[in-house]
Coordinates of C-alpha atoms in Angstrom, one line a residue:
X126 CA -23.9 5.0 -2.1
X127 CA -23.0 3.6 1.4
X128 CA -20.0 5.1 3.2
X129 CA -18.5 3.8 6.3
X130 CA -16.7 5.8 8.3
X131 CA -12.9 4.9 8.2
X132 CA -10.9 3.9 11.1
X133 CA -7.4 4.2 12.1
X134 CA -5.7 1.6 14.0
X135 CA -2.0 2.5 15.3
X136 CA -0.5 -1.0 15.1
X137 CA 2.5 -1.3 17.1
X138 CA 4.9 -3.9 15.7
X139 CA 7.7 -4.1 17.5
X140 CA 7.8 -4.2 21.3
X141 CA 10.9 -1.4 23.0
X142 CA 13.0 -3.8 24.4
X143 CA 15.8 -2.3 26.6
X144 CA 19.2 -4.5 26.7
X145 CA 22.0 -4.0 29.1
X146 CA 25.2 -5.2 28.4
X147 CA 28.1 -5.8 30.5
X148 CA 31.1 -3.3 30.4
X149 CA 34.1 -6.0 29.6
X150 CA 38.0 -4.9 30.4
X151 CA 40.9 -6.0 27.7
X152 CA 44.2 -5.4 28.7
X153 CA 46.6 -4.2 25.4
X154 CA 50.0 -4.1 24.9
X155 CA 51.1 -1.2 27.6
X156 CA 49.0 -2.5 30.5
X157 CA 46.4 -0.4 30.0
X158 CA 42.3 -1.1 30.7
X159 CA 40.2 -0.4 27.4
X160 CA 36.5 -1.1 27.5
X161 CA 35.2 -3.8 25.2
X162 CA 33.1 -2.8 22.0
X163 CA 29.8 -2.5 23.1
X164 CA 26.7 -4.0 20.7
X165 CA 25.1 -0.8 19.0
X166 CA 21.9 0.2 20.8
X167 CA 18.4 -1.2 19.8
X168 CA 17.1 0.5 17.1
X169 CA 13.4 2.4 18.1
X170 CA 10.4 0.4 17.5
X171 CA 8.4 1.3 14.3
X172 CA 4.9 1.4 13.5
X173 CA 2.3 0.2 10.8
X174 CA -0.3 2.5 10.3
X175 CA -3.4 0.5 8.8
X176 CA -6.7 2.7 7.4
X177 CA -9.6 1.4 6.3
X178 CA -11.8 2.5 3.3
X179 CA -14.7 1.2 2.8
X180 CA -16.1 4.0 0.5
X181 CA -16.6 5.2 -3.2
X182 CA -13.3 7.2 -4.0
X183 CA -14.1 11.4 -3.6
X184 CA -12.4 14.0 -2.1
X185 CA -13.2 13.3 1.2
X186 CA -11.0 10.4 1.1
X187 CA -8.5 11.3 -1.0
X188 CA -7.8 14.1 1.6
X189 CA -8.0 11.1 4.3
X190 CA -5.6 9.0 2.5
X191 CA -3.3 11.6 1.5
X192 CA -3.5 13.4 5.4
X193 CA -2.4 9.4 6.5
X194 CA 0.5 9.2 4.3
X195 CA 1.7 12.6 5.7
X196 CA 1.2 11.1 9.3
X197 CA 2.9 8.1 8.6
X198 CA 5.7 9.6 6.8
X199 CA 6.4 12.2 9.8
X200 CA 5.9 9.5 12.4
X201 CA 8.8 7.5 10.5
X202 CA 6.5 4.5 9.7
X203 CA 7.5 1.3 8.9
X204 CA 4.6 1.7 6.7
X205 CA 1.0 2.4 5.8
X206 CA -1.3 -0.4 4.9
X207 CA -4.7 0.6 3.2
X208 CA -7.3 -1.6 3.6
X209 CA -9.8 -0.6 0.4
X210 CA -13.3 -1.7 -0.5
X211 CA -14.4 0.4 -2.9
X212 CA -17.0 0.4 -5.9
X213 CA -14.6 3.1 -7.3
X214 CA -15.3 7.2 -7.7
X215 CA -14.2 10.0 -9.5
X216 CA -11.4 10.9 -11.4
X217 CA -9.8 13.6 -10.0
X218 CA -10.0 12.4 -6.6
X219 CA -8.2 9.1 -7.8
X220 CA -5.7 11.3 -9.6
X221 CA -4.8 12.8 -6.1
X222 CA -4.6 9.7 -4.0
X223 CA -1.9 8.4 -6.6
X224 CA 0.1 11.3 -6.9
X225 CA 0.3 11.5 -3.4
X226 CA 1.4 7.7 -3.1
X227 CA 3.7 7.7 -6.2
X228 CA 5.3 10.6 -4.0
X229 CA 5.4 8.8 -0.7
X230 CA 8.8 8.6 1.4
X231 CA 7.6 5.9 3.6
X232 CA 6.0 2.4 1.9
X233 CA 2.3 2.5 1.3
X234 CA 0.2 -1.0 1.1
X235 CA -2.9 -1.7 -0.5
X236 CA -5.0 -4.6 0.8
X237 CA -8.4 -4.9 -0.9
X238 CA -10.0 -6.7 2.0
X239 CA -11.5 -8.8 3.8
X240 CA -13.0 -11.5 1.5
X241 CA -16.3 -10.2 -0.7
X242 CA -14.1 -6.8 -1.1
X243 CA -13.6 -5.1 -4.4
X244 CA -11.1 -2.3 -6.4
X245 CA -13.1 -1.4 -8.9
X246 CA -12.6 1.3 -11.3
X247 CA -10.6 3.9 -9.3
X248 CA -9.5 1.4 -7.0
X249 CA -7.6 -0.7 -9.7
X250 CA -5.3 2.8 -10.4
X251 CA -4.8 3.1 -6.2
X252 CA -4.0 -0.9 -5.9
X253 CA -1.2 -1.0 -8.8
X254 CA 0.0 2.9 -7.3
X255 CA 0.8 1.0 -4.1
X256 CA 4.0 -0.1 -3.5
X257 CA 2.8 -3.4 -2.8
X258 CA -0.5 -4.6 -3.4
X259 CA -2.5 -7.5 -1.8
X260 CA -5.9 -9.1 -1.5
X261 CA -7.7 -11.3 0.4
X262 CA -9.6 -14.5 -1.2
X263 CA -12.8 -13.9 -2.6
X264 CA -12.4 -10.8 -4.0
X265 CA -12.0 -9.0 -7.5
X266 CA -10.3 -6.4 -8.9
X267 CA -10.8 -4.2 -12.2
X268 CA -14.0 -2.7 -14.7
X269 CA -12.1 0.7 -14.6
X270 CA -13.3 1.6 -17.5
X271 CA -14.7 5.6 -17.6
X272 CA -18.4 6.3 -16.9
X273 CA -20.5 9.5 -16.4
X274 CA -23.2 10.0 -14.5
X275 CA -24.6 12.7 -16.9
X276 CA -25.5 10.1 -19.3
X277 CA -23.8 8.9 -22.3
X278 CA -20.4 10.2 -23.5
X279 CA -19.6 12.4 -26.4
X280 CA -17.5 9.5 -28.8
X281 CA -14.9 11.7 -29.1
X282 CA -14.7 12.6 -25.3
X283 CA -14.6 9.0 -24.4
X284 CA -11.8 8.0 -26.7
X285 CA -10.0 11.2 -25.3
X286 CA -10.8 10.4 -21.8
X287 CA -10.3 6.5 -22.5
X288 CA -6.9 6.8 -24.1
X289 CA -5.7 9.2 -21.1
X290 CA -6.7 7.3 -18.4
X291 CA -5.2 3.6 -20.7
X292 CA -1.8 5.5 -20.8
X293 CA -1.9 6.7 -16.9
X294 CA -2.8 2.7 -16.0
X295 CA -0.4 1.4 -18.4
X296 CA 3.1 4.0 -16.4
X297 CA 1.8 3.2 -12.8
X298 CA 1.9 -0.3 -13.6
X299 CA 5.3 -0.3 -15.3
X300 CA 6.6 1.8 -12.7
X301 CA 5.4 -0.5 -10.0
X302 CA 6.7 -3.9 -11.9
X303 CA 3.0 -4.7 -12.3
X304 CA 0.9 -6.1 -15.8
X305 CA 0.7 -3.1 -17.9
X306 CA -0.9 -4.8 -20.7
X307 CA -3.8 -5.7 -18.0
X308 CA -3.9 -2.5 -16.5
X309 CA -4.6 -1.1 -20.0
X310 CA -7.2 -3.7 -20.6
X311 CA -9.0 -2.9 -17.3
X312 CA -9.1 0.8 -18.4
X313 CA -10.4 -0.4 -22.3
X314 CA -11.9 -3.5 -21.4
X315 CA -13.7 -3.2 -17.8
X316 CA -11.6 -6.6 -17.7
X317 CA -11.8 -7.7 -14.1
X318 CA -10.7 -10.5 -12.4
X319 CA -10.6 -12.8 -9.0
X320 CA -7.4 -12.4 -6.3
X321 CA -5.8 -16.1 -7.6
X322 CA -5.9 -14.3 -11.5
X323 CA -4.5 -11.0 -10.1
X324 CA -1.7 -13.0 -8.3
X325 CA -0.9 -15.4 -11.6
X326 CA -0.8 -12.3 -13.6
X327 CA 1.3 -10.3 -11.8
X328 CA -0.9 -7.8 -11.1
X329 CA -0.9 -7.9 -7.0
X330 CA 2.1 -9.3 -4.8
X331 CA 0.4 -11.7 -2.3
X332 CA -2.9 -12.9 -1.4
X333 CA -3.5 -12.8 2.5
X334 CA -6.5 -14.0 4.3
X335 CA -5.8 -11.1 7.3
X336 CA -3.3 -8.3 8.0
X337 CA -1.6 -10.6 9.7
X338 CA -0.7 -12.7 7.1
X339 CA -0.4 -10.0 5.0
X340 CA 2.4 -8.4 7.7
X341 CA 4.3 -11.9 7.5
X342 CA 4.5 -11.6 3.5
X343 CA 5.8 -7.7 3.6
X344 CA 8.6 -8.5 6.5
X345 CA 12.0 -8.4 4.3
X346 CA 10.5 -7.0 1.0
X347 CA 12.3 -3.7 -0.8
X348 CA 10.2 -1.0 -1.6
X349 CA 11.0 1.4 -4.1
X350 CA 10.4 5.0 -3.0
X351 CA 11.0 8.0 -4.2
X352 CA 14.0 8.5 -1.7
X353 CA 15.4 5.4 -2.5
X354 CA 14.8 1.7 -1.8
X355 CA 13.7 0.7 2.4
X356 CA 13.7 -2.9 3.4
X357 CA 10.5 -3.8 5.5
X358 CA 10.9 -5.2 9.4
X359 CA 7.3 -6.6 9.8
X360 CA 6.4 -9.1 13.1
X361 CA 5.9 -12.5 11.8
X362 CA 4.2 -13.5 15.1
X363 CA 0.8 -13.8 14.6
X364 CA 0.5 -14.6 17.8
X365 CA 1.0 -10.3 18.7
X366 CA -1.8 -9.7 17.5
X367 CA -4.1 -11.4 19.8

């Protein structure tokens, strides 16, 4: 199974601009100089962190994705976008990637990217965990129906395993405003389907051809998070990414 070592790409998105502003004098009733009300001072510049995971889903990188969100949480991100490409993995290392992000005090994005991508299997349970979820045209999403690799199931098992994995599909995707009825169906199923089917059935938020677009779509959006609701600042320019 081809891995490729994941990147991470500190994406600055707002420059640190420093204002000065003039000291004015207002004279009141007595005589007296009072200073003018000065503006309140710039707020810091925030950060996007992006990752990218091109990879079957295993412990490895669930410890990498988890080990980003606690990064990116610390460094008071704007937010963490997750680029994923993935075939899909095992179980328990899926389990642990969307506990983590159903945890997460800062917003986490997934963007199954670039064009010819795919979130299959365990990466349809990390898309729909995200707090928004994208992809980029050309690619598909789903087939997350449970396989071994020791040969064929026990029936009972598989319904066990099946009806386990239905129900933890179905309350991520309820919780996240997403298609629960399709999110069941990709777990019963193996339904799958293209970015444009994902979008018209409310399964993603946005399709965007880059992370630029996809930056332009998040500035302004609430995410839900376990600390409360956080409004987005994203640049719109594309033109700062150059």
């Amino acid at each position: 199974m081809r891995t490729k070592a994941a990147r991470f790409l500190f994406i600055l998105l707002l420059a640190v601009i420093a204002l000065s502003f003039g000291t004015g004098l207002l004279a009141d009733t007595t005589g007296e100089k009072k200073t003018a009300p000065q503006p309140p001072p710039t707020p810091p510049s925030k950060k996007v962190y992006l990752i990218t995971v091109d990879a079957a889903i295993t412990p490895v990188v669930s410890e990498y994705i988890n080990k980003s969100i606690d990064i990116a949480s610390k460094a008071n991100a704007e937010a963490l976008i997750i680029q994923l490409d993935t075939p899909g993995g095992l179980v328990d290392s899926m389990r642990e990637i969307v506990k983590k992000m159903m945890s997460s005090d800062v917003p986490v994005v997934v963007y199954v990217g670039p064009s010819g991508a795919r979130a299959a299997s365990a990466g349809v349970f990390i898309t729909i965990a995200a707090n928004f979820a994208a992809m980029a045209p050309t690619t598909h999403i789903g087939a997350a129906h449970p396989v071994t690799m020791e040969g064929k199931m026990d029936p009972t098992m598989e319904g066990k395993i099946v009806n386990d994995l239905a129900a933890m599909a179905r309350s991520i995707a309820e919780k996240r405003g997403k298609n629960a009825k399709w999110a069941e169906e990709a777990v019963r199923k193996s339904a799958s389907i293209t970015e444009t089917e994902a979008l018209k059935a409310k399964v993603i938020d946005f399709i965007a051809p880059d992370i630029p677009a996809l930056l332009a779509d998040l500035d302004g959006k609430t995410a839900d998070l376990i600390a409360g609701k956080r409004t987005l600042h994203t640049p719109r320019a594309r033109k700062s990414w150059k």
